[in-house]
Tab-separated table of C-alpha atoms and ligand atoms in Angstrom:
chain	number	residue	atom	x	y	z
D	1	MET	CA	-3.285	-2.995	5.638
D	2	LEU	CA	-1.773	-1.903	2.421
D	3	SER	CA	-4.204	0.795	2.255
D	4	ARG	CA	-1.899	2.088	-0.782
D	5	SER	CA	-1.941	-1.407	-2.556
D	6	LEU	CA	-5.621	-1.152	-2.010
D	7	LEU	CA	-5.689	2.030	-3.885
D	8	SER	CA	-5.348	0.384	-7.061
D	9	LEU	CA	-8.280	-1.665	-6.635
D	10	PHE	CA	-10.150	1.718	-7.654
D	11	SER	CA	-9.202	0.631	-10.910
D	12	LEU	CA	-11.866	-1.998	-11.881
D	13	SER	CA	-13.606	-1.882	-15.150
D	14	LEU	CA	-16.743	-0.285	-15.177
D	15	LEU	CA	-20.209	-2.773	-15.273
D	16	GLY	CA	-22.621	-2.094	-17.756
D	17	LEU	CA	-25.739	-1.709	-15.852
D	18	PRO	CA	-27.914	-2.834	-18.504
D	19	ALA	CA	-31.531	-2.629	-17.513
D	20	CYS	CA	-32.885	-5.432	-19.222
D	21	ALA	CA	-34.847	-8.417	-18.077
D	22	ALA	CA	-33.315	-11.526	-17.395
D	23	THR	CA	-34.289	-14.276	-19.812
D	24	PRO	CA	-37.053	-17.219	-18.089
D	25	ASP	CA	-34.346	-20.090	-18.219
D	26	ALA	CA	-31.684	-17.981	-16.806
D	27	LYS	CA	-34.286	-16.670	-13.903
D	28	GLN	CA	-35.102	-20.575	-13.263
D	29	ALA	CA	-31.511	-21.341	-12.897
D	30	LEU	CA	-31.057	-18.277	-10.751
D	31	ALA	CA	-34.223	-19.474	-8.410
D	32	ALA	CA	-32.723	-22.774	-8.378
D	33	GLN	CA	-29.415	-21.708	-7.271
D	34	ASN	CA	-31.043	-19.854	-4.391
D	35	ARG	CA	-32.857	-22.505	-3.121
D	36	GLY	CA	-29.247	-24.363	-3.160
D	37	ALA	CA	-29.805	-26.232	-5.993
D	38	ASN	CA	-26.974	-28.063	-7.815
D	39	PRO	CA	-24.889	-25.475	-9.536
D	40	VAL	CA	-24.915	-27.702	-12.780
D	41	ALA	CA	-28.009	-25.294	-13.507
D	42	THR	CA	-25.863	-22.153	-13.782
D	43	PRO	CA	-27.191	-20.588	-16.796
D	44	PRO	CA	-24.900	-20.173	-19.788
D	45	ARG	CA	-23.041	-17.526	-20.168
D	46	ASN	CA	-25.352	-15.571	-22.844
D	47	ALA	CA	-28.172	-15.888	-20.387
D	48	ARG	CA	-26.019	-14.585	-17.529
D	49	ALA	CA	-25.381	-11.858	-19.415
D	50	SER	CA	-29.257	-10.804	-19.774
D	51	LEU	CA	-29.331	-11.097	-15.769
D	52	SER	CA	-29.419	-7.637	-13.775
D	53	GLN	CA	-26.093	-6.941	-11.621
D	54	GLN	CA	-27.945	-7.938	-8.577
D	55	GLU	CA	-29.103	-11.159	-10.110
D	56	ARG	CA	-25.283	-12.241	-11.331
D	57	PHE	CA	-24.222	-10.999	-7.775
D	58	ASN	CA	-26.718	-13.326	-6.333
D	59	LEU	CA	-25.671	-16.095	-8.686
D	60	TRP	CA	-21.954	-15.367	-7.547
D	61	LYS	CA	-23.046	-15.673	-4.293
D	62	SER	CA	-24.689	-19.359	-4.545
D	63	GLU	CA	-21.773	-20.772	-6.619
D	64	PHE	CA	-19.227	-19.511	-4.014
D	65	ILE	CA	-20.755	-20.938	-0.934
D	66	ALA	CA	-21.368	-24.363	-3.426
D	67	ARG	CA	-17.324	-23.957	-4.481
D	68	SER	CA	-16.587	-23.302	-0.145
D	69	VAL	CA	-18.732	-26.540	0.909
D	70	ARG	CA	-16.820	-28.661	-1.544
D	71	MET	CA	-13.489	-26.944	-0.310
D	72	GLY	CA	-14.597	-28.679	3.310
D	73	TYR	CA	-16.101	-25.407	4.978
D	74	ASP	CA	-19.064	-25.430	7.062
D	75	ARG	CA	-21.967	-24.415	4.971
D	76	SER	CA	-24.073	-22.388	7.488
D	77	MET	CA	-20.582	-20.385	8.580
D	78	VAL	CA	-20.296	-19.812	4.457
D	79	GLU	CA	-23.996	-18.783	4.314
D	80	ARG	CA	-23.702	-16.341	7.105
D	81	LEU	CA	-20.641	-14.599	5.981
D	82	ILE	CA	-21.569	-14.405	2.421
D	83	LEU	CA	-25.617	-14.310	2.204
D	84	PRO	CA	-25.900	-10.878	3.670
D	85	ALA	CA	-23.386	-9.238	1.617
D	86	LYS	CA	-24.168	-6.292	-0.665
D	87	ILE	CA	-22.327	-4.699	-3.757
D	88	GLU	CA	-19.985	-2.155	-2.662
D	89	GLU	CA	-20.145	0.198	-5.575
D	90	ARG	CA	-16.746	1.863	-4.755
D	91	ALA	CA	-15.342	-1.196	-5.603
D	92	LEU	CA	-16.816	-1.384	-8.652
D	93	GLU	CA	-15.838	2.107	-9.954
D	94	ARG	CA	-13.774	2.627	-12.605
D	95	ASP	CA	-10.521	4.436	-11.868
D	96	LYS	CA	-12.303	7.828	-13.160
D	97	THR	CA	-10.929	10.162	-10.236
D	98	GLN	CA	-7.793	10.276	-11.794
D	99	PRO	CA	-6.348	13.425	-9.540
D	100	GLU	CA	-5.714	16.058	-12.120
D	101	PHE	CA	-2.341	16.847	-9.949
D	102	SER	CA	-1.024	13.995	-7.806
D	103	LYS	CA	0.348	15.484	-4.285
D	104	PRO	CA	4.066	16.188	-3.858
D	105	VAL	CA	6.013	13.474	-2.210
D	106	TRP	CA	6.762	16.053	0.639
D	107	SER	CA	3.150	16.853	0.525
D	108	TYR	CA	3.089	13.189	2.001
D	109	VAL	CA	5.694	13.241	4.266
D	110	ASP	CA	4.629	16.659	6.018
D	111	ASN	CA	1.352	15.177	6.835
D	112	ALA	CA	2.592	12.115	8.233
D	113	ALA	CA	4.516	13.623	10.792
D	114	ASN	CA	2.453	16.471	11.317
D	115	ALA	CA	1.910	17.627	15.185
D	116	SER	CA	-1.511	15.695	15.827
D	117	ARG	CA	0.150	12.403	14.562
D	118	LEU	CA	3.216	13.351	16.231
D	119	ASN	CA	1.442	14.185	20.001
D	120	GLY	CA	-0.724	11.130	19.778
D	121	GLY	CA	2.268	9.151	19.385
D	122	ARG	CA	3.943	10.194	21.954
D	123	THR	CA	0.927	9.604	24.039
D	124	LYS	CA	0.658	6.204	22.873
D	125	LEU	CA	4.194	5.348	23.714
D	126	ALA	CA	3.791	6.463	26.878
D	127	GLU	CA	0.489	4.409	27.594
D	128	ASN	CA	1.979	1.127	26.261
D	129	GLY	CA	5.709	0.974	27.629
D	130	GLU	CA	5.238	-2.407	29.021
D	131	VAL	CA	3.636	-3.650	25.861
D	132	PHE	CA	6.105	-2.149	23.715
D	133	ASP	CA	8.724	-3.729	25.771
D	134	ALA	CA	7.326	-6.997	25.545
D	135	ILE	CA	6.819	-7.220	21.680
D	136	GLU	CA	10.443	-5.346	21.118
D	137	ALA	CA	11.810	-8.561	23.193
D	138	ARG	CA	9.789	-11.146	21.022
D	139	TYR	CA	10.075	-9.661	17.676
D	140	LYS	CA	13.020	-7.565	17.729
D	141	VAL	CA	11.140	-4.831	15.995
D	142	PRO	CA	11.441	-1.087	17.499
D	143	ARG	CA	8.576	0.431	19.168
D	144	HIS	CA	8.677	4.234	17.169
D	145	ILE	CA	7.962	2.422	13.807
D	146	LEU	CA	4.892	0.154	15.053
D	147	THR	CA	4.026	3.445	16.713
D	148	SER	CA	4.016	5.224	13.193
D	149	ILE	CA	2.628	2.330	11.364
D	150	TRP	CA	-0.487	2.677	13.745
D	151	GLY	CA	-0.601	6.242	13.381
D	152	LEU	CA	-0.761	6.505	9.689
D	153	GLU	CA	-2.748	3.539	9.225
D	154	THR	CA	-5.638	4.366	11.490
D	155	ALA	CA	-4.527	7.550	13.690
D	156	TYR	CA	-4.215	5.346	16.416
D	157	GLY	CA	-7.231	3.385	16.162
D	158	LYS	CA	-9.385	6.145	15.402
D	159	ILE	CA	-9.850	5.867	11.588
D	160	MET	CA	-10.651	1.943	11.252
D	161	GLY	CA	-13.582	1.879	9.084
D	162	THR	CA	-16.900	1.148	10.019
D	163	TYR	CA	-18.048	-1.344	6.929
D	164	ASN	CA	-18.480	-4.811	6.605
D	165	PRO	CA	-15.348	-5.835	4.589
D	166	VAL	CA	-17.312	-8.807	2.980
D	167	ASP	CA	-18.918	-6.388	0.885
D	168	ALA	CA	-16.330	-5.269	-0.902
D	169	LEU	CA	-14.156	-8.326	-1.157
D	170	ALA	CA	-17.455	-10.386	-2.485
D	171	THR	CA	-17.912	-7.468	-4.970
D	172	PHE	CA	-14.265	-7.986	-6.261
D	173	ALA	CA	-14.586	-11.830	-6.305
D	174	PHE	CA	-17.893	-11.339	-8.164
D	175	GLU	CA	-16.474	-9.546	-11.432
D	176	GLY	CA	-13.954	-7.374	-12.772
D	177	ARG	CA	-10.126	-7.495	-12.537
D	178	ARG	CA	-9.865	-8.315	-8.931
D	179	THR	CA	-11.666	-11.897	-8.709
D	180	SER	CA	-8.958	-13.830	-7.587
D	181	PHE	CA	-7.644	-11.338	-5.135
D	182	GLY	CA	-11.420	-10.971	-3.620
D	183	GLU	CA	-11.890	-14.831	-3.454
D	184	ALA	CA	-8.749	-15.550	-1.783
D	185	GLN	CA	-9.392	-12.387	0.980
D	186	LEU	CA	-12.638	-14.396	1.504
D	187	TYR	CA	-11.094	-17.613	2.234
D	188	ALA	CA	-8.690	-16.171	4.157
D	189	LEU	CA	-11.760	-14.610	6.326
D	190	LEU	CA	-13.364	-17.738	5.919
D	191	ASP	CA	-9.954	-19.492	7.445
D	192	LEU	CA	-9.831	-17.027	10.278
D	193	LEU	CA	-13.341	-17.419	11.449
D	194	LYS	CA	-12.784	-21.232	11.378
D	195	SER	CA	-9.629	-21.074	13.616
D	196	GLY	CA	-12.028	-19.552	15.875
D	197	ALA	CA	-9.550	-16.336	16.432
D	198	VAL	CA	-11.918	-13.853	15.708
D	199	ARG	CA	-15.677	-13.648	15.832
D	200	GLN	CA	-18.023	-12.539	12.714
D	201	ASP	CA	-19.034	-9.888	14.614
D	202	GLN	CA	-15.621	-8.659	14.938
D	203	LEU	CA	-15.282	-8.241	10.945
D	204	ILE	CA	-15.365	-4.396	10.627
D	205	GLY	CA	-12.871	-2.414	8.545
D	206	SER	CA	-12.492	0.207	5.670
D	207	TRP	CA	-14.392	-0.356	2.704
D	208	ALA	CA	-11.874	-2.109	0.975
D	209	GLY	CA	-11.701	-4.771	3.430
D	210	ALA	CA	-8.760	-3.646	5.943
D	211	MET	CA	-9.360	-4.377	9.363
D	212	GLY	CA	-7.932	-3.327	12.582
D	213	MET	CA	-6.061	-0.628	14.088
D	214	THR	CA	-2.995	-1.336	11.531
D	215	GLN	CA	-5.160	-2.325	8.382
D	216	PHE	CA	-4.910	-6.060	7.935
D	217	ILE	CA	-6.414	-7.424	4.847
D	218	PRO	CA	-7.933	-10.873	5.653
D	219	ALA	CA	-4.690	-12.715	4.578
D	220	THR	CA	-2.478	-10.942	6.274
D	221	PHE	CA	-4.780	-10.970	9.092
D	222	ARG	CA	-4.827	-14.986	8.782
D	223	ASP	CA	-1.063	-15.507	8.335
D	224	TYR	CA	0.598	-12.641	10.477
D	225	ALA	CA	-1.703	-11.478	13.377
D	226	VAL	CA	-0.903	-12.730	16.399
D	227	ASP	CA	-3.054	-13.145	20.023
D	228	PHE	CA	-0.126	-11.561	22.080
D	229	ASP	CA	-2.412	-10.954	25.069
D	230	GLY	CA	-2.915	-14.726	24.907
D	231	ASP	CA	-6.517	-14.235	25.752
D	232	GLY	CA	-7.599	-16.653	23.212
D	233	ASN	CA	-8.885	-13.590	20.396
D	234	LYS	CA	-6.720	-12.024	18.078
D	235	ASP	CA	-8.302	-8.628	18.443
D	236	LEU	CA	-6.597	-6.252	16.075
D	237	TRP	CA	-9.520	-3.685	16.502
D	238	GLU	CA	-9.593	-3.151	20.401
D	239	ASN	CA	-6.683	-4.534	21.873
D	240	GLU	CA	-3.437	-2.666	21.228
D	241	ALA	CA	-0.979	-5.296	22.437
D	242	ASP	CA	-2.711	-7.943	19.534
D	243	ALA	CA	-2.614	-5.295	16.880
D	244	LEU	CA	1.007	-3.781	17.552
D	245	GLY	CA	2.366	-7.319	18.262
D	246	SER	CA	0.720	-8.345	14.491
D	247	ALA	CA	2.345	-5.452	13.046
D	248	ALA	CA	5.662	-6.516	14.833
D	249	HIS	CA	5.295	-10.166	13.746
D	250	TYR	CA	4.463	-9.010	9.957
D	251	LEU	CA	7.643	-6.811	9.878
D	252	SER	CA	10.044	-9.613	11.712
D	253	ARG	CA	8.881	-12.148	9.335
D	254	HIS	CA	9.753	-9.851	6.565
D	255	GLY	CA	13.337	-9.376	7.563
D	256	TRP	CA	13.224	-6.379	9.913
D	257	ARG	CA	16.908	-5.858	11.185
D	258	TRP	CA	17.143	-4.776	14.937
D	259	GLY	CA	19.355	-1.961	15.167
D	260	GLU	CA	19.867	-1.092	11.716
D	261	PRO	CA	18.776	2.307	9.874
D	262	VAL	CA	16.019	2.855	8.082
D	263	MET	CA	16.759	5.726	6.161
D	264	THR	CA	19.628	8.461	6.367
D	265	GLU	CA	19.907	11.931	4.684
D	266	VAL	CA	23.073	12.120	2.719
D	267	ALA	CA	24.783	15.028	1.032
D	268	VAL	CA	26.557	14.554	-2.476
D	269	ASP	CA	29.605	16.257	-4.394
D	270	ALA	CA	28.847	18.794	-6.972
D	271	GLU	CA	30.135	16.636	-9.465
D	272	PHE	CA	27.870	13.554	-8.523
D	273	ASP	CA	26.765	11.393	-11.042
D	274	TYR	CA	22.787	11.340	-10.460
D	275	SER	CA	22.182	8.338	-12.875
D	276	LEU	CA	23.133	6.234	-9.724
D	277	LEU	CA	19.726	7.037	-8.259
D	278	GLU	CA	17.382	4.532	-7.951
D	279	GLY	CA	20.096	2.043	-9.316
D	280	SER	CA	21.566	-1.291	-7.954
D	281	LYS	CA	22.366	-1.132	-3.972
D	282	LYS	CA	25.934	-0.451	-2.902
D	283	THR	CA	27.611	-0.563	0.531
D	284	VAL	CA	28.111	2.612	2.603
D	285	ASN	CA	31.592	2.483	1.999
D	286	GLN	CA	31.395	2.065	-1.830
D	287	TRP	CA	28.651	5.485	-1.652
D	288	THR	CA	31.276	6.910	-0.071
D	289	ALA	CA	34.106	6.439	-3.079
D	290	LEU	CA	31.052	7.480	-5.372
D	291	GLY	CA	30.783	10.978	-3.180
D	292	VAL	CA	28.115	10.494	-1.092
D	293	ARG	CA	28.434	11.217	2.563
D	294	PRO	CA	26.278	11.740	5.849
D	295	VAL	CA	25.000	15.466	6.103
D	296	GLY	CA	26.146	17.817	8.793
D	297	GLY	CA	29.578	16.653	8.966
D	298	GLN	CA	28.747	13.358	10.756
D	299	ARG	CA	30.976	9.997	9.697
D	300	TRP	CA	29.528	6.399	9.232
D	301	SER	CA	30.378	3.996	11.992
D	302	ALA	CA	32.644	1.146	11.069
D	303	GLU	CA	29.923	-1.252	10.768
D	304	ALA	CA	27.430	0.806	8.775
D	305	GLY	CA	30.425	0.915	6.090
D	306	PHE	CA	29.394	-2.752	5.208
D	307	LEU	CA	25.454	-2.031	5.094
D	308	ASP	CA	23.713	-2.040	1.513
D	309	ALA	CA	22.012	0.872	0.789
D	310	LYS	CA	19.820	2.464	-2.184
D	311	LEU	CA	19.989	6.098	-3.067
D	312	ILE	CA	17.121	8.154	-3.978
D	313	ALA	CA	16.152	11.823	-4.372
D	314	PRO	CA	12.343	11.919	-4.767
D	315	GLY	CA	12.227	15.654	-4.914
D	316	GLY	CA	15.206	15.850	-7.573
D	317	HIS	CA	18.972	17.193	-6.665
D	318	ARG	CA	17.776	20.095	-5.195
D	319	GLY	CA	15.573	18.316	-2.259
D	320	PRO	CA	16.845	15.649	0.210
D	321	LYS	CA	19.212	12.684	-0.699
D	322	LEU	CA	18.604	9.762	1.090
D	323	LEU	CA	19.971	6.206	1.445
D	324	THR	CA	17.615	3.699	1.945
D	325	PHE	CA	18.607	0.188	3.703
D	326	LYS	CA	17.232	-3.099	4.009
D	327	ASN	CA	14.520	-2.026	6.804
D	328	PHE	CA	12.909	0.513	4.296
D	329	ASP	CA	12.384	-2.286	2.303
D	330	VAL	CA	10.588	-4.281	4.944
D	331	ILE	CA	8.307	-1.283	5.292
D	332	LYS	CA	7.138	-0.834	2.012
D	333	LYS	CA	6.470	-4.689	2.314
D	334	TYR	CA	3.771	-3.403	4.427
D	335	ASN	CA	2.890	-0.774	1.888
D	336	ASN	CA	4.680	-1.038	-1.439
D	337	SER	CA	5.289	3.215	-1.709
D	338	THR	CA	8.054	4.978	-1.123
D	339	SER	CA	6.394	7.790	0.019
D	340	TYR	CA	4.611	5.877	2.715
D	341	ALA	CA	7.883	4.190	3.473
D	342	MET	CA	9.348	7.553	3.920
D	343	GLY	CA	6.414	8.958	5.709
D	344	ILE	CA	6.550	6.224	8.548
D	345	THR	CA	10.462	6.618	8.740
D	346	VAL	CA	10.112	10.527	9.613
D	347	LEU	CA	7.276	10.197	11.914
D	348	GLY	CA	9.185	7.042	13.820
D	349	GLU	CA	12.125	9.047	14.049
D	350	ALA	CA	10.417	12.021	14.850
D	351	LEU	CA	8.652	10.381	17.855
D	352	ARG	CA	12.283	9.392	19.512
D	353	GLY	CA	13.418	13.062	18.932
D	354	LYS	CA	15.461	12.562	15.811
D	355	SER	CA	15.334	14.432	12.339
D	356	VAL	CA	15.873	12.684	9.455
D	357	ILE	CA	15.657	14.973	6.653
D	358	THR	CA	17.225	18.533	7.321
D	359	THR	CA	17.010	19.660	3.706
D	360	ASP	CA	13.830	21.334	2.434
D	361	TRP	CA	11.932	20.281	-0.342
D	362	PRO	CA	11.781	22.468	-3.456
D	363	ARG	CA	8.581	23.352	-2.350
D	364	ASN	CA	8.001	25.815	-5.141
D	365	ASP	CA	8.074	23.436	-7.912
D	366	LYS	CA	4.896	23.176	-9.900
D	367	PRO	CA	4.103	19.450	-10.484
D	368	LEU	CA	2.858	18.025	-13.555
D	369	SER	CA	-0.721	17.365	-14.631
D	370	PHE	CA	-1.691	13.972	-15.604
D	371	ASP	CA	-2.006	15.255	-19.456
D	372	ASP	CA	1.529	17.258	-19.054
D	373	LYS	CA	2.851	13.404	-17.580
D	374	LYS	CA	1.725	11.869	-20.955
D	375	SER	CA	2.971	14.393	-23.287
D	376	MET	CA	6.167	14.012	-21.500
D	377	GLN	CA	6.078	10.495	-21.944
D	378	ARG	CA	5.151	10.672	-25.455
D	379	LYS	CA	7.954	13.339	-26.020
D	380	LEU	CA	10.517	11.009	-24.474
D	381	ASN	CA	9.764	8.215	-26.308
D	382	GLN	CA	9.638	10.984	-29.997
D	383	LEU	CA	13.167	11.436	-28.685
D	384	GLY	CA	14.437	8.143	-28.531
D	385	PHE	CA	14.282	7.936	-24.821
D	386	ASN	CA	12.301	4.936	-24.837
D	387	VAL	CA	9.582	5.142	-21.495
D	388	GLY	CA	7.472	2.525	-22.835
D	389	GLY	CA	3.475	2.712	-22.625
D	390	VAL	CA	2.169	6.445	-22.195
D	391	ASP	CA	0.157	6.193	-19.091
D	392	GLY	CA	0.430	9.645	-17.187
D	393	ILE	CA	2.169	7.334	-14.449
D	394	ILE	CA	5.823	8.117	-13.449
D	395	GLY	CA	7.414	5.050	-12.443
D	396	PRO	CA	10.792	4.001	-12.583
D	397	GLY	CA	11.172	3.323	-16.592
D	398	THR	CA	9.959	6.889	-16.723
D	399	ARG	CA	12.309	8.283	-14.588
D	400	LYS	CA	15.037	6.405	-16.049
D	401	GLY	CA	14.042	8.013	-19.698
D	402	ILE	CA	13.815	11.486	-18.044
D	403	ARG	CA	17.209	10.705	-16.580
D	404	ALA	CA	18.915	9.620	-19.550
D	405	TRP	CA	17.290	12.667	-21.120
D	406	GLN	CA	18.532	15.124	-18.762
D	407	LYS	CA	22.137	13.351	-19.181
D	408	SER	CA	22.046	13.664	-22.704
D	409	ARG	CA	21.585	17.496	-21.930
D	410	GLY	CA	24.215	18.114	-19.366
D	411	LEU	CA	21.469	18.489	-16.651
D	412	PRO	CA	21.777	16.567	-13.360
D	413	ALA	CA	20.356	13.324	-14.270
D	414	ASP	CA	18.094	13.124	-11.024
D	415	GLY	CA	14.705	12.019	-12.725
D	416	TYR	CA	12.577	14.844	-11.507
D	417	ILE	CA	10.880	16.983	-13.943
D	418	GLU	CA	8.455	20.271	-12.631
D	419	GLN	CA	6.735	22.565	-14.625
D	420	ASP	CA	10.037	24.509	-15.839
D	421	LEU	CA	12.226	21.787	-16.795
D	422	PHE	CA	8.943	19.932	-18.446
D	423	LYS	CA	8.775	23.471	-21.194
D	424	ARG	CA	12.047	23.118	-21.642
D	425	LEU	CA	11.531	19.354	-22.564
D	426	MET	CA	8.543	19.819	-24.891
D	427	ALA	CA	10.427	22.699	-26.528
D	428	GLN	CA	13.137	19.980	-27.927
B	501	LIG	CA1	-5.903	-11.613	21.838
């Protein structure tokens, strides 16, 4: 799961790779560690710095094994899991492949619901009717959303990764900025193995440690995976009932509300105040009073009026405007990305023959490069629209600053910026 959250794992600090040999003391200590000697023999910090990366990794392994055994895990189980681990270079790579242009949101959403994923999903829905009946009855999460997650995470089980997840997790745990994450995930794997719910030979995943048809990282697997078909094994790799039941269990536990909408497209009055975007939630009735209405001349049902919703317009005021509900937030618990939650909703609704977004995106807009984004942030700060740090990432804080600048210039305050508006800002 949570491939999006794992993307941020790229931003690990680059390790220096000193070619110098280890000091004799450090080598002796390492050899002692590898013989299973008492971890008291850990070399001091300065000695450790002179070890090679592989030597430091081996040292980390023996320390992790010792810690795990002290915590009560069976030594042979821990050793079987940890000793074969290899350094996963990608887990050590710094975020040096910063994309020049990040993809616009519509490219992500279009791809999520492309023809092959839609056709694949229809087939899977037809093939798994009984399983979905049982899952919906138990967890009250609809099949089209589960199918959509299945399709986006692994193309319905076709792309689940071929890696040993222990490599990346051990590498994270070993050094860098993700040590506590990596270590917690390794303990989760140990818990899983100890429970007997999975076998070590089943542990295959993405290079970054997510496993199975719904890409659960180990802690999610341990805490939310279910043996839906009741055969004694939580098989998220080969068994649709287990994988889909586990995803349903996860969404249910995070507050999915059966029968409520996820995301609805709306139209707004010409004089609508776009600075309300991304703000606090309001009931649909409150939004109606502010000039927000369903697209296509439809009306809200009486009960919909009392639902809380947030208004977003990821493509600016010329693109689709969307009210997002509690269920949208629940999807973001799966993967904390607005684009992801939109993609899941658009594909899911398409799978039941509904089109969520009817307004076209401003597809001809030219996106800002990473450097443009930094220039923009610097400029906004200079002009007194405080956006905080200059990091080239347009988050809620930067959009708030853009909206404030737009409002001060009498422009629609949608927090959205492309090359034309960027040039106008930079000319100020
Ligand atoms: Ca099972």
